[in-house]
Short mmCIF file of C-alpha atoms in Angstrom, two decimals:
data_model
loop_
_atom_site.label_atom_id
_atom_site.label_comp_id
_atom_site.label_asym_id
_atom_site.label_seq_id
_atom_site.Cartn_x
_atom_site.Cartn_y
_atom_site.Cartn_z
CA MET A 1 -23.86 -18.89 11.22
CA SER A 2 -22.47 -15.54 12.30
CA THR A 3 -22.42 -12.08 10.82
CA CYS A 4 -19.27 -10.04 10.31
CA THR A 5 -19.26 -6.86 12.39
CA VAL A 6 -17.21 -5.01 9.76
CA CYS A 7 -19.09 -5.59 6.50
CA GLN A 8 -22.34 -7.15 7.80
CA LYS A 9 -21.98 -10.26 5.62
CA ASP A 10 -22.51 -13.87 6.59
CA SER A 11 -19.36 -15.73 7.60
CA LYS A 12 -19.92 -18.18 4.72
CA LYS A 13 -19.48 -15.35 2.18
CA HIS A 14 -15.98 -14.60 3.49
CA SER A 15 -12.79 -16.46 2.74
CA LYS A 16 -11.11 -17.75 5.89
CA LYS A 17 -8.33 -15.20 5.51
CA LEU A 18 -10.73 -12.25 5.16
CA TRP A 19 -12.79 -13.49 8.11
CA GLU A 20 -9.65 -13.57 10.29
CA MET A 21 -8.59 -10.16 9.00
CA HIS A 22 -11.96 -8.67 9.97
CA LYS A 23 -11.95 -10.33 13.40
CA GLN A 24 -8.55 -8.99 14.42
CA VAL A 25 -7.37 -5.46 13.93
CA THR A 26 -3.91 -5.23 12.39
CA ILE A 27 -2.26 -2.16 10.91
CA CYS A 28 -1.09 -2.13 7.30
CA MET A 29 2.67 -1.61 6.93
CA PHE A 30 2.17 0.47 3.79
CA CYS A 31 -0.70 2.89 4.46
CA ASP A 32 -1.04 2.75 8.27
CA LYS A 33 -4.75 1.91 8.06
CA SER A 34 -6.45 -0.98 9.84
CA SER A 35 -7.14 -4.32 8.20
CA ARG A 36 -10.84 -3.47 8.31
CA ALA A 37 -10.29 -0.72 5.72
CA HIS A 38 -8.77 -3.20 3.24
CA SER A 39 -10.08 -5.82 0.89
CA GLU A 40 -8.10 -9.06 0.84
CA GLU A 41 -6.50 -8.14 -2.51
CA LEU A 42 -5.58 -4.61 -1.38
CA TRP A 43 -3.99 -5.99 1.80
CA GLU A 44 -1.85 -8.40 -0.24
CA MET A 45 -0.78 -5.70 -2.72
CA HIS A 46 0.27 -3.31 0.06
CA LYS A 47 2.09 -6.10 1.90
CA GLU A 48 3.91 -7.23 -1.27
CA THR A 49 5.06 -3.67 -2.02
CA VAL A 50 6.75 -3.36 1.38
CA GLU A 51 8.22 -6.87 1.23
CA ALA A 52 9.65 -6.27 -2.25
CA ALA A 53 11.35 -3.09 -1.03
CA ARG A 54 12.76 -4.92 2.00
CA ARG A 55 14.28 -7.62 -0.22
CA LYS A 56 16.28 -4.96 -2.11
CA THR A 57 18.07 -3.52 0.91
CA ARG A 58 20.13 -4.85 3.78
CA HIS A 59 18.35 -2.54 6.26
CA LYS A 60 15.03 -4.13 7.27
CA LYS A 61 13.63 -1.65 9.81
CA LEU A 62 10.61 0.20 8.48
CA TRP A 63 10.57 3.96 9.06
CA THR A 64 7.88 6.55 8.37
CA ILE A 65 8.62 9.65 6.28
CA GLN A 66 6.53 12.58 5.09
CA VAL A 67 7.70 14.43 2.00
CA GLY A 68 6.31 17.98 1.82
CA PHE A 69 2.56 18.13 2.41
CA GLY A 70 2.00 14.56 1.20
CA ARG A 71 0.79 11.84 3.47
CA LYS A 72 3.13 9.68 5.51
CA CYS A 73 4.65 6.73 3.71
CA PRO A 74 6.95 3.88 4.70
CA ALA A 75 10.68 4.21 4.07
CA LEU A 76 13.85 2.18 4.40
CA LEU A 77 17.45 3.23 4.93
CA ASP A 78 19.59 3.40 1.79
CA ASN A 79 22.03 0.53 1.18
CA ASP A 80 24.99 2.93 1.31
CA PHE A 81 24.14 4.10 4.84
CA SER A 82 26.54 3.03 7.58
CA TYR A 83 25.91 3.79 11.23
CA SER A 84 28.03 6.69 12.43
CA ALA A 85 27.60 9.28 15.16
CA ASN A 86 27.89 12.17 12.69
CA MET A 87 25.22 11.07 10.20
CA ASN A 88 21.59 12.14 10.14
CA MET A 89 19.51 9.03 9.43
CA ALA A 90 16.60 11.03 8.00
CA GLU A 91 18.75 12.09 5.05
CA TRP A 92 19.29 8.45 4.08
CA LEU A 93 15.65 7.32 4.11
CA VAL A 94 14.25 6.13 0.78
CA PRO A 95 10.42 6.24 0.51
CA ILE A 96 8.54 3.13 -0.61
CA TYR A 97 6.07 3.85 -3.40
CA MET A 98 3.81 1.60 -5.47
CA SER A 99 4.41 1.53 -9.22
CA CYS A 100 1.85 1.25 -12.02
CA THR A 101 1.87 -2.23 -13.54
CA GLU A 102 1.58 -0.79 -17.06
CA CYS A 103 3.72 2.37 -17.31
CA GLY A 104 5.90 1.97 -14.20
CA LEU A 105 5.21 5.47 -12.82
CA PHE A 106 4.56 5.86 -9.11
CA LEU A 107 0.94 5.87 -7.95
CA GLY A 108 -0.69 8.75 -6.09
CA SER A 109 -2.40 8.34 -2.73
CA ILE A 110 -5.88 7.92 -4.24
CA GLU A 111 -4.57 5.29 -6.65
CA GLU A 112 -2.79 3.48 -3.79
CA ASP A 113 -6.04 3.34 -1.81
CA HIS A 114 -7.95 1.82 -4.75
CA VAL A 115 -5.19 -0.19 -6.45
CA ASP A 116 -7.18 -3.41 -6.07
CA MET A 117 -10.05 -1.98 -8.14
CA LEU A 118 -7.70 -0.40 -10.68
CA GLY A 119 -5.79 -3.62 -11.19
CA GLY A 120 -2.49 -2.10 -10.09
CA MET A 121 -2.67 0.63 -12.74
CA CYS A 122 -2.56 4.40 -12.47
CA LEU A 123 -5.71 6.31 -13.46
CA LYS A 124 -4.31 7.21 -16.88
CA CYS A 125 -3.49 3.59 -17.79
CA PHE A 126 -6.80 2.40 -16.34
CA MET A 127 -8.69 4.90 -18.51
CA GLU A 128 -6.77 3.73 -21.59
CA ALA A 129 -7.40 0.06 -20.75
CA THR A 130 -11.14 0.65 -20.35
CA ASP A 131 -11.37 2.92 -23.43
CA GLN A 132 -12.44 5.99 -21.47
CA THR A 133 -11.56 9.13 -23.39
CA ARG A 134 -12.24 11.89 -20.88
CA TRP A 135 -12.71 12.49 -17.19
CA SER A 136 -16.40 12.34 -16.38
CA VAL A 137 -18.29 13.57 -13.36
CA TRP A 138 -20.88 10.81 -13.03
#
């Protein structure tokens, strides 16, 4: 019997995958946070988002891009990009965003961090699904 150093739970209360994730520190391809900051479901959702984007393009290298004052997000080169000495690669990067499972709109950074608890939905769709009518402050 051993206790997890990350969440202070007994090893028997972890799945084998979560136990391994907590023992080793790996960085998420989507949000650049460590595996210790993720639940098992959140890790899978972030991983699937990046893998789905990679399947749609012939360029597989993952880049990092920051649009305006937003946080850094992963990006891939556009399919129409061809390597040439005169082209600026940064102009051809396409950011990878998560989409709401209900309305299809892109999620914000707070929603991306808690997408496992929101069931893949944006806050608006989550409020509608749980019959919440207004924003409440506790």
